[in-house]
Amino acid sequence: MLEHLDRSRTDVVLIVDDVPDNLSLLHDALDEAGYTVLVATHGEAAMQRATQAVPDIILLDAIMPGMDGFEVARRLKAQAETSHIPIVFMTGLTETEHVVAAFQAGGVDYVTKPIRPREVMARIEAHMQSARQARQARNALDAFGHASLTVRISDGRVLWQTPLARKLLQTYFDAPDSVAPAELADWLLQTAPALSRDLAAGRPPSAVPVWTVNQAGSRLSFTLHQPTGDDEWLLVMQESSDQAAIDALTQEFKLTTREGEVLYWVVRGKTNRDIGDILGSSPATVKKQLEHIFAKLGVETRTAAAGLAMSRVAQLKAR
């Protein structure tokens, strides 16, 4: 495993080339400019280093023995954790089909051999500015608890995701990093096309589409944020917990733990039978607990109890 890289002071560049002289020339120029430089001499090593270190940009030789640069790029773009990394191809091939192949494989730019370090440095810096801004935006979303990811609707492919998004998806779903969970993919296929048509026609949506999955007292919600391409959407994810709300109700109204749970599910619109199923008790037991709750809250009906609870919790959040 590679050692942890400190990104607070330097950007990380991965150079992939099977010619030692090219590696040495670029390594020295980038190192002198203050970059942290990683190197790989073949495609398999490039995949390993890119996956482990997640560099900020990759300089990739197009033609190498074994796995060539085009295949390396395609594989990196297919992995959610590396799909966002800008790839600049290095090639001695300037024919149109090779240039097109570089861009089709996911490259953002190319430089021709023999390598001219000053030209490479200028290209890197131009693409690094965009990469830094994108990284800062992803980190800012995560810092505020709003994870995000971009999904290609037609095949459910995750094109990129923030670290928090990856963690939440691993917690709630058993799905590969590069593919959206089947339930989410189905929801996107049903929801995104209609919303796209509304936006294209200038019609504001009547409501922002949200899909929610529940797990052990916590909820993960997905909100369609905006299209990022013809077949791509940015989704914002947020996790919320039933337990935090239950604890607040229990403390505010001086309830027992079970009474706090019952009141919470009353607020959520559940019937006594529903609550019994959730808490593993009978509807009769839930009814008895509700009588105790009504007495403590000074109300006579579940509607009044729910209204008072929602009002008080809103006041607590505003403090």
PDB file of N, CA, C and O in Angstrom, residues 20-54:
ATOM      1  N   PRO A  20      12.073   4.919 -19.538  1.00  0.00           N
ATOM      2  CA  PRO A  20      12.680   5.534 -18.347  1.00  0.00           C
ATOM      3  C   PRO A  20      13.105   6.980 -18.547  1.00  0.00           C
ATOM      4  O   PRO A  20      12.971   7.800 -17.636  1.00  0.00           O
ATOM      5  N   ASP A  21      13.621   7.319 -19.725  1.00  0.00           N
ATOM      6  CA  ASP A  21      14.082   8.690 -19.964  1.00  0.00           C
ATOM      7  C   ASP A  21      12.920   9.680 -19.875  1.00  0.00           C
ATOM      8  O   ASP A  21      13.074  10.798 -19.355  1.00  0.00           O
ATOM      9  N   ASN A  22      11.758   9.285 -20.405  1.00  0.00           N
ATOM     10  CA  ASN A  22      10.593  10.166 -20.322  1.00  0.00           C
ATOM     11  C   ASN A  22      10.155  10.355 -18.870  1.00  0.00           C
ATOM     12  O   ASN A  22       9.822  11.460 -18.440  1.00  0.00           O
ATOM     13  N   LEU A  23      10.145   9.255 -18.118  1.00  0.00           N
ATOM     14  CA  LEU A  23       9.772   9.333 -16.707  1.00  0.00           C
ATOM     15  C   LEU A  23      10.712  10.264 -15.946  1.00  0.00           C
ATOM     16  O   LEU A  23      10.261  11.110 -15.157  1.00  0.00           O
ATOM     17  N   SER A  24      12.006  10.123 -16.193  1.00  0.00           N
ATOM     18  CA  SER A  24      12.991  10.933 -15.484  1.00  0.00           C
ATOM     19  C   SER A  24      12.837  12.410 -15.818  1.00  0.00           C
ATOM     20  O   SER A  24      12.871  13.271 -14.926  1.00  0.00           O
ATOM     21  N   LEU A  25      12.651  12.711 -17.088  1.00  0.00           N
ATOM     22  CA  LEU A  25      12.513  14.097 -17.537  1.00  0.00           C
ATOM     23  C   LEU A  25      11.305  14.764 -16.892  1.00  0.00           C
ATOM     24  O   LEU A  25      11.394  15.869 -16.342  1.00  0.00           O
ATOM     25  N   LEU A  26      10.170  14.089 -16.934  1.00  0.00           N
ATOM     26  CA  LEU A  26       8.941  14.667 -16.374  1.00  0.00           C
ATOM     27  C   LEU A  26       8.979  14.700 -14.852  1.00  0.00           C
ATOM     28  O   LEU A  26       8.529  15.662 -14.230  1.00  0.00           O
ATOM     29  N   HIS A  27       9.505  13.639 -14.253  1.00  0.00           N
ATOM     30  CA  HIS A  27       9.581  13.584 -12.790  1.00  0.00           C
ATOM     31  C   HIS A  27      10.371  14.772 -12.251  1.00  0.00           C
ATOM     32  O   HIS A  27       9.940  15.461 -11.313  1.00  0.00           O
ATOM     33  N   ASP A  28      11.526  15.041 -12.844  1.00  0.00           N
ATOM     34  CA  ASP A  28      12.368  16.120 -12.351  1.00  0.00           C
ATOM     35  C   ASP A  28      11.685  17.477 -12.516  1.00  0.00           C
ATOM     36  O   ASP A  28      11.738  18.331 -11.612  1.00  0.00           O
ATOM     37  N   ALA A  29      11.036  17.689 -13.661  1.00  0.00           N
ATOM     38  CA  ALA A  29      10.386  18.971 -13.909  1.00  0.00           C
ATOM     39  C   ALA A  29       9.215  19.192 -12.951  1.00  0.00           C
ATOM     40  O   ALA A  29       9.035  20.288 -12.399  1.00  0.00           O
ATOM     41  N   LEU A  30       8.408  18.159 -12.734  1.00  0.00           N
ATOM     42  CA  LEU A  30       7.246  18.285 -11.852  1.00  0.00           C
ATOM     43  C   LEU A  30       7.665  18.400 -10.389  1.00  0.00           C
ATOM     44  O   LEU A  30       7.082  19.165  -9.619  1.00  0.00           O
ATOM     45  N   ASP A  31       8.686  17.633 -10.014  1.00  0.00           N
ATOM     46  CA  ASP A  31       9.172  17.692  -8.642  1.00  0.00           C
ATOM     47  C   ASP A  31       9.718  19.081  -8.330  1.00  0.00           C
ATOM     48  O   ASP A  31       9.463  19.643  -7.254  1.00  0.00           O
ATOM     49  N   GLU A  32      10.450  19.658  -9.267  1.00  0.00           N
ATOM     50  CA  GLU A  32      10.996  21.003  -9.067  1.00  0.00           C
ATOM     51  C   GLU A  32       9.885  22.038  -8.957  1.00  0.00           C
ATOM     52  O   GLU A  32      10.025  23.041  -8.241  1.00  0.00           O
ATOM     53  N   ALA A  33       8.762  21.785  -9.641  1.00  0.00           N
ATOM     54  CA  ALA A  33       7.624  22.716  -9.587  1.00  0.00           C
ATOM     55  C   ALA A  33       6.779  22.552  -8.325  1.00  0.00           C
ATOM     56  O   ALA A  33       5.828  23.301  -8.114  1.00  0.00           O
ATOM     57  N   GLY A  34       7.112  21.566  -7.484  1.00  0.00           N
ATOM     58  CA  GLY A  34       6.418  21.423  -6.214  1.00  0.00           C
ATOM     59  C   GLY A  34       5.338  20.375  -6.171  1.00  0.00           C
ATOM     60  O   GLY A  34       4.622  20.261  -5.167  1.00  0.00           O
ATOM     61  N   TYR A  35       5.191  19.575  -7.227  1.00  0.00           N
ATOM     62  CA  TYR A  35       4.193  18.505  -7.229  1.00  0.00           C
ATOM     63  C   TYR A  35       4.739  17.267  -6.522  1.00  0.00           C
ATOM     64  O   TYR A  35       5.949  17.025  -6.504  1.00  0.00           O
ATOM     65  N   THR A  36       3.839  16.477  -5.955  1.00  0.00           N
ATOM     66  CA  THR A  36       4.185  15.127  -5.515  1.00  0.00           C
ATOM     67  C   THR A  36       4.024  14.211  -6.717  1.00  0.00           C
ATOM     68  O   THR A  36       2.946  14.184  -7.333  1.00  0.00           O
ATOM     69  N   VAL A  37       5.087  13.485  -7.073  1.00  0.00           N
ATOM     70  CA  VAL A  37       5.092  12.728  -8.323  1.00  0.00           C
ATOM     71  C   VAL A  37       5.117  11.229  -8.037  1.00  0.00           C
ATOM     72  O   VAL A  37       5.959  10.737  -7.279  1.00  0.00           O
ATOM     73  N   LEU A  38       4.178  10.500  -8.635  1.00  0.00           N
ATOM     74  CA  LEU A  38       4.163   9.044  -8.619  1.00  0.00           C
ATOM     75  C   LEU A  38       4.432   8.552 -10.035  1.00  0.00           C
ATOM     76  O   LEU A  38       4.087   9.239 -11.009  1.00  0.00           O
ATOM     77  N   VAL A  39       5.037   7.373 -10.169  1.00  0.00           N
ATOM     78  CA  VAL A  39       5.350   6.859 -11.501  1.00  0.00           C
ATOM     79  C   VAL A  39       4.886   5.417 -11.635  1.00  0.00           C
ATOM     80  O   VAL A  39       4.790   4.674 -10.654  1.00  0.00           O
ATOM     81  N   ALA A  40       4.595   5.036 -12.880  1.00  0.00           N
ATOM     82  CA  ALA A  40       4.273   3.652 -13.222  1.00  0.00           C
ATOM     83  C   ALA A  40       4.824   3.392 -14.611  1.00  0.00           C
ATOM     84  O   ALA A  40       4.792   4.279 -15.475  1.00  0.00           O
ATOM     85  N   THR A  41       5.325   2.167 -14.831  1.00  0.00           N
ATOM     86  CA  THR A  41       5.955   1.848 -16.111  1.00  0.00           C
ATOM     87  C   THR A  41       5.107   0.935 -16.994  1.00  0.00           C
ATOM     88  O   THR A  41       5.526   0.598 -18.098  1.00  0.00           O
ATOM     89  N   HIS A  42       3.935   0.526 -16.516  1.00  0.00           N
ATOM     90  CA  HIS A  42       3.049  -0.298 -17.344  1.00  0.00           C
ATOM     91  C   HIS A  42       1.608  -0.134 -16.854  1.00  0.00           C
ATOM     92  O   HIS A  42       1.353   0.436 -15.777  1.00  0.00           O
ATOM     93  N   GLY A  43       0.673  -0.638 -17.644  1.00  0.00           N
ATOM     94  CA  GLY A  43      -0.734  -0.408 -17.370  1.00  0.00           C
ATOM     95  C   GLY A  43      -1.227  -0.950 -16.046  1.00  0.00           C
ATOM     96  O   GLY A  43      -1.997  -0.297 -15.339  1.00  0.00           O
ATOM     97  N   GLU A  44      -0.807  -2.158 -15.704  1.00  0.00           N
ATOM     98  CA  GLU A  44      -1.268  -2.759 -14.449  1.00  0.00           C
ATOM     99  C   GLU A  44      -0.815  -1.945 -13.243  1.00  0.00           C
ATOM    100  O   GLU A  44      -1.584  -1.721 -12.295  1.00  0.00           O
ATOM    101  N   ALA A  45       0.442  -1.476 -13.270  1.00  0.00           N
ATOM    102  CA  ALA A  45       0.947  -0.638 -12.178  1.00  0.00           C
ATOM    103  C   ALA A  45       0.211   0.690 -12.127  1.00  0.00           C
ATOM    104  O   ALA A  45      -0.061   1.229 -11.044  1.00  0.00           O
ATOM    105  N   ALA A  46      -0.128   1.217 -13.293  1.00  0.00           N
ATOM    106  CA  ALA A  46      -0.879   2.480 -13.334  1.00  0.00           C
ATOM    107  C   ALA A  46      -2.235   2.325 -12.662  1.00  0.00           C
ATOM    108  O   ALA A  46      -2.664   3.196 -11.885  1.00  0.00           O
ATOM    109  N   MET A  47      -2.919   1.229 -12.932  1.00  0.00           N
ATOM    110  CA  MET A  47      -4.223   0.986 -12.308  1.00  0.00           C
ATOM    111  C   MET A  47      -4.086   0.895 -10.794  1.00  0.00           C
ATOM    112  O   MET A  47      -4.893   1.470 -10.048  1.00  0.00           O
ATOM    113  N   GLN A  48      -3.076   0.166 -10.346  1.00  0.00           N
ATOM    114  CA  GLN A  48      -2.877  -0.021  -8.911  1.00  0.00           C
ATOM    115  C   GLN A  48      -2.578   1.302  -8.214  1.00  0.00           C
ATOM    116  O   GLN A  48      -3.183   1.629  -7.180  1.00  0.00           O
ATOM    117  N   ARG A  49      -1.658   2.100  -8.759  1.00  0.00           N
ATOM    118  CA  ARG A  49      -1.289   3.354  -8.122  1.00  0.00           C
ATOM    119  C   ARG A  49      -2.430   4.365  -8.170  1.00  0.00           C
ATOM    120  O   ARG A  49      -2.669   5.100  -7.203  1.00  0.00           O
ATOM    121  N   ALA A  50      -3.146   4.406  -9.268  1.00  0.00           N
ATOM    122  CA  ALA A  50      -4.259   5.349  -9.373  1.00  0.00           C
ATOM    123  C   ALA A  50      -5.365   5.011  -8.387  1.00  0.00           C
ATOM    124  O   ALA A  50      -5.957   5.899  -7.771  1.00  0.00           O
ATOM    125  N   THR A  51      -5.662   3.727  -8.210  1.00  0.00           N
ATOM    126  CA  THR A  51      -6.717   3.305  -7.288  1.00  0.00           C
ATOM    127  C   THR A  51      -6.324   3.555  -5.842  1.00  0.00           C
ATOM    128  O   THR A  51      -7.154   3.975  -5.025  1.00  0.00           O
ATOM    129  N   GLN A  52      -5.058   3.314  -5.505  1.00  0.00           N
ATOM    130  CA  GLN A  52      -4.599   3.490  -4.136  1.00  0.00           C
ATOM    131  C   GLN A  52      -4.425   4.957  -3.755  1.00  0.00           C
ATOM    132  O   GLN A  52      -4.838   5.389  -2.687  1.00  0.00           O
ATOM    133  N   ALA A  53      -3.795   5.732  -4.639  1.00  0.00           N
ATOM    134  CA  ALA A  53      -3.431   7.110  -4.300  1.00  0.00           C
ATOM    135  C   ALA A  53      -4.441   8.144  -4.774  1.00  0.00           C
ATOM    136  O   ALA A  53      -4.492   9.246  -4.238  1.00  0.00           O
ATOM    137  N   VAL A  54      -5.263   7.810  -5.790  1.00  0.00           N
ATOM    138  CA  VAL A  54      -6.226   8.745  -6.393  1.00  0.00           C
ATOM    139  C   VAL A  54      -5.537  10.088  -6.664  1.00  0.00           C
ATOM    140  O   VAL A  54      -5.811  11.095  -6.003  1.00  0.00           O
TER     141      VAL A  54
END
